[in-house]
Amino acid sequence: MSDTWLPTLITATPQEGFELAITLSRRGVKYTQPDMETLQELRPEYANSADGLTAASQVIAINFQTVSAANNYWRD
């Protein structure tokens, strides 16, 4: 995946920042496992796993911290 899809981490609102964090997390999975068939095969396994869902939430939270810092925590 060499296309440029992330020109900036700057967002207008925390809500947009959180949505960007989710996008970053999902894109990270796609970069790690580019085979869509394999991704679809594995999805039921982690979609029904409390540990898997907790881990996914942690990745989103880390990405949200990064986006928040880039946006000076939306303070002006």
PDB file of C-alpha atoms in Angstrom:
ATOM      1  CA  MET A   1       0.000   0.000   0.000  1.00  0.00           C
ATOM      2  CA  SER A   2       1.904   2.991  -1.188  1.00  0.00           C
ATOM      3  CA  ASP A   3      -0.940   5.440  -1.754  1.00  0.00           C
ATOM      4  CA  THR A   4      -0.945   8.633   0.296  1.00  0.00           C
ATOM      5  CA  TRP A   5      -4.103   8.597   2.383  1.00  0.00           C
ATOM      6  CA  LEU A   6      -3.021  10.484   5.513  1.00  0.00           C
ATOM      7  CA  PRO A   7      -2.030  14.051   4.678  1.00  0.00           C
ATOM      8  CA  THR A   8      -2.367  15.256   8.287  1.00  0.00           C
ATOM      9  CA  LEU A   9      -3.302  14.255  11.813  1.00  0.00           C
ATOM     10  CA  ILE A  10      -5.046  17.596  12.356  1.00  0.00           C
ATOM     11  CA  THR A  11      -8.801  17.332  12.850  1.00  0.00           C
ATOM     12  CA  ALA A  12     -11.447  19.932  13.648  1.00  0.00           C
ATOM     13  CA  THR A  13     -12.941  18.156  16.645  1.00  0.00           C
ATOM     14  CA  PRO A  14     -12.185  15.387  19.124  1.00  0.00           C
ATOM     15  CA  GLN A  15     -14.926  13.305  17.455  1.00  0.00           C
ATOM     16  CA  GLU A  16     -13.121  13.559  14.105  1.00  0.00           C
ATOM     17  CA  GLY A  17      -9.896  12.739  15.925  1.00  0.00           C
ATOM     18  CA  PHE A  18     -11.392   9.589  17.410  1.00  0.00           C
ATOM     19  CA  GLU A  19     -12.693   8.523  14.012  1.00  0.00           C
ATOM     20  CA  LEU A  20      -9.213   9.099  12.583  1.00  0.00           C
ATOM     21  CA  ALA A  21      -7.772   6.946  15.387  1.00  0.00           C
ATOM     22  CA  ILE A  22     -10.126   4.132  14.372  1.00  0.00           C
ATOM     23  CA  THR A  23      -9.088   4.540  10.741  1.00  0.00           C
ATOM     24  CA  LEU A  24      -5.416   4.421  11.712  1.00  0.00           C
ATOM     25  CA  SER A  25      -6.045   1.245  13.691  1.00  0.00           C
ATOM     26  CA  ARG A  26      -7.932  -0.446  10.875  1.00  0.00           C
ATOM     27  CA  ARG A  27      -5.311   0.562   8.327  1.00  0.00           C
ATOM     28  CA  GLY A  28      -2.623  -0.858  10.592  1.00  0.00           C
ATOM     29  CA  VAL A  29      -4.337  -4.233  10.482  1.00  0.00           C
ATOM     30  CA  LYS A  30      -4.593  -4.070   6.680  1.00  0.00           C
ATOM     31  CA  TYR A  31      -0.886  -3.235   6.382  1.00  0.00           C
ATOM     32  CA  THR A  32       0.006  -6.080   8.734  1.00  0.00           C
ATOM     33  CA  GLN A  33      -2.231  -8.622   6.983  1.00  0.00           C
ATOM     34  CA  PRO A  34      -2.852  -7.483   3.406  1.00  0.00           C
ATOM     35  CA  ASP A  35      -4.592 -10.730   2.379  1.00  0.00           C
ATOM     36  CA  MET A  36      -8.299  -9.901   2.670  1.00  0.00           C
ATOM     37  CA  GLU A  37      -9.311 -13.567   2.581  1.00  0.00           C
ATOM     38  CA  THR A  38      -7.157 -14.296   5.620  1.00  0.00           C
ATOM     39  CA  LEU A  39      -8.493 -11.210   7.401  1.00  0.00           C
ATOM     40  CA  GLN A  40     -12.065 -12.341   6.817  1.00  0.00           C
ATOM     41  CA  GLU A  41     -11.257 -15.851   8.014  1.00  0.00           C
ATOM     42  CA  LEU A  42      -9.735 -14.529  11.243  1.00  0.00           C
ATOM     43  CA  ARG A  43     -12.425 -11.942  11.999  1.00  0.00           C
ATOM     44  CA  PRO A  44     -14.909 -14.304  13.748  1.00  0.00           C
ATOM     45  CA  GLU A  45     -12.086 -15.462  16.009  1.00  0.00           C
ATOM     46  CA  TYR A  46     -11.238 -12.023  17.397  1.00  0.00           C
ATOM     47  CA  ALA A  47     -14.715 -10.525  17.022  1.00  0.00           C
ATOM     48  CA  ASN A  48     -15.952 -12.909  19.707  1.00  0.00           C
ATOM     49  CA  SER A  49     -12.909 -12.681  21.951  1.00  0.00           C
ATOM     50  CA  ALA A  50     -12.968 -10.361  24.957  1.00  0.00           C
ATOM     51  CA  ASP A  51      -9.170 -10.258  24.885  1.00  0.00           C
ATOM     52  CA  GLY A  52      -9.132  -9.489  21.165  1.00  0.00           C
ATOM     53  CA  LEU A  53     -11.672  -6.709  21.525  1.00  0.00           C
ATOM     54  CA  THR A  54      -9.814  -5.251  24.500  1.00  0.00           C
ATOM     55  CA  ALA A  55      -6.579  -5.287  22.507  1.00  0.00           C
ATOM     56  CA  ALA A  56      -8.297  -3.542  19.589  1.00  0.00           C
ATOM     57  CA  SER A  57      -9.632  -0.892  21.965  1.00  0.00           C
ATOM     58  CA  GLN A  58      -6.131  -0.360  23.341  1.00  0.00           C
ATOM     59  CA  VAL A  59      -4.717   0.206  19.861  1.00  0.00           C
ATOM     60  CA  ILE A  60      -7.470   2.737  19.122  1.00  0.00           C
ATOM     61  CA  ALA A  61      -6.764   4.495  22.434  1.00  0.00           C
ATOM     62  CA  ILE A  62      -3.049   4.746  21.636  1.00  0.00           C
ATOM     63  CA  ASN A  63      -3.808   6.150  18.202  1.00  0.00           C
ATOM     64  CA  PHE A  64      -6.263   8.622  19.761  1.00  0.00           C
ATOM     65  CA  GLN A  65      -3.522   9.792  22.132  1.00  0.00           C
ATOM     66  CA  THR A  66      -1.293  10.447  19.135  1.00  0.00           C
ATOM     67  CA  VAL A  67      -3.995  12.357  17.240  1.00  0.00           C
ATOM     68  CA  SER A  68      -4.926  14.316  20.373  1.00  0.00           C
ATOM     69  CA  ALA A  69      -1.332  15.393  20.938  1.00  0.00           C
ATOM     70  CA  ALA A  70      -0.999  16.424  17.280  1.00  0.00           C
ATOM     71  CA  ASN A  71      -4.080  18.618  17.751  1.00  0.00           C
ATOM     72  CA  ASN A  72      -2.813  20.163  20.991  1.00  0.00           C
ATOM     73  CA  TYR A  73      -5.755  18.415  22.636  1.00  0.00           C
ATOM     74  CA  TRP A  74      -8.067  20.813  20.720  1.00  0.00           C
ATOM     75  CA  ARG A  75      -7.093  23.729  22.966  1.00  0.00           C
ATOM     76  CA  ASP A  76      -6.750  27.186  21.549  1.00  0.00           C
TER      77      ASP A  76
END
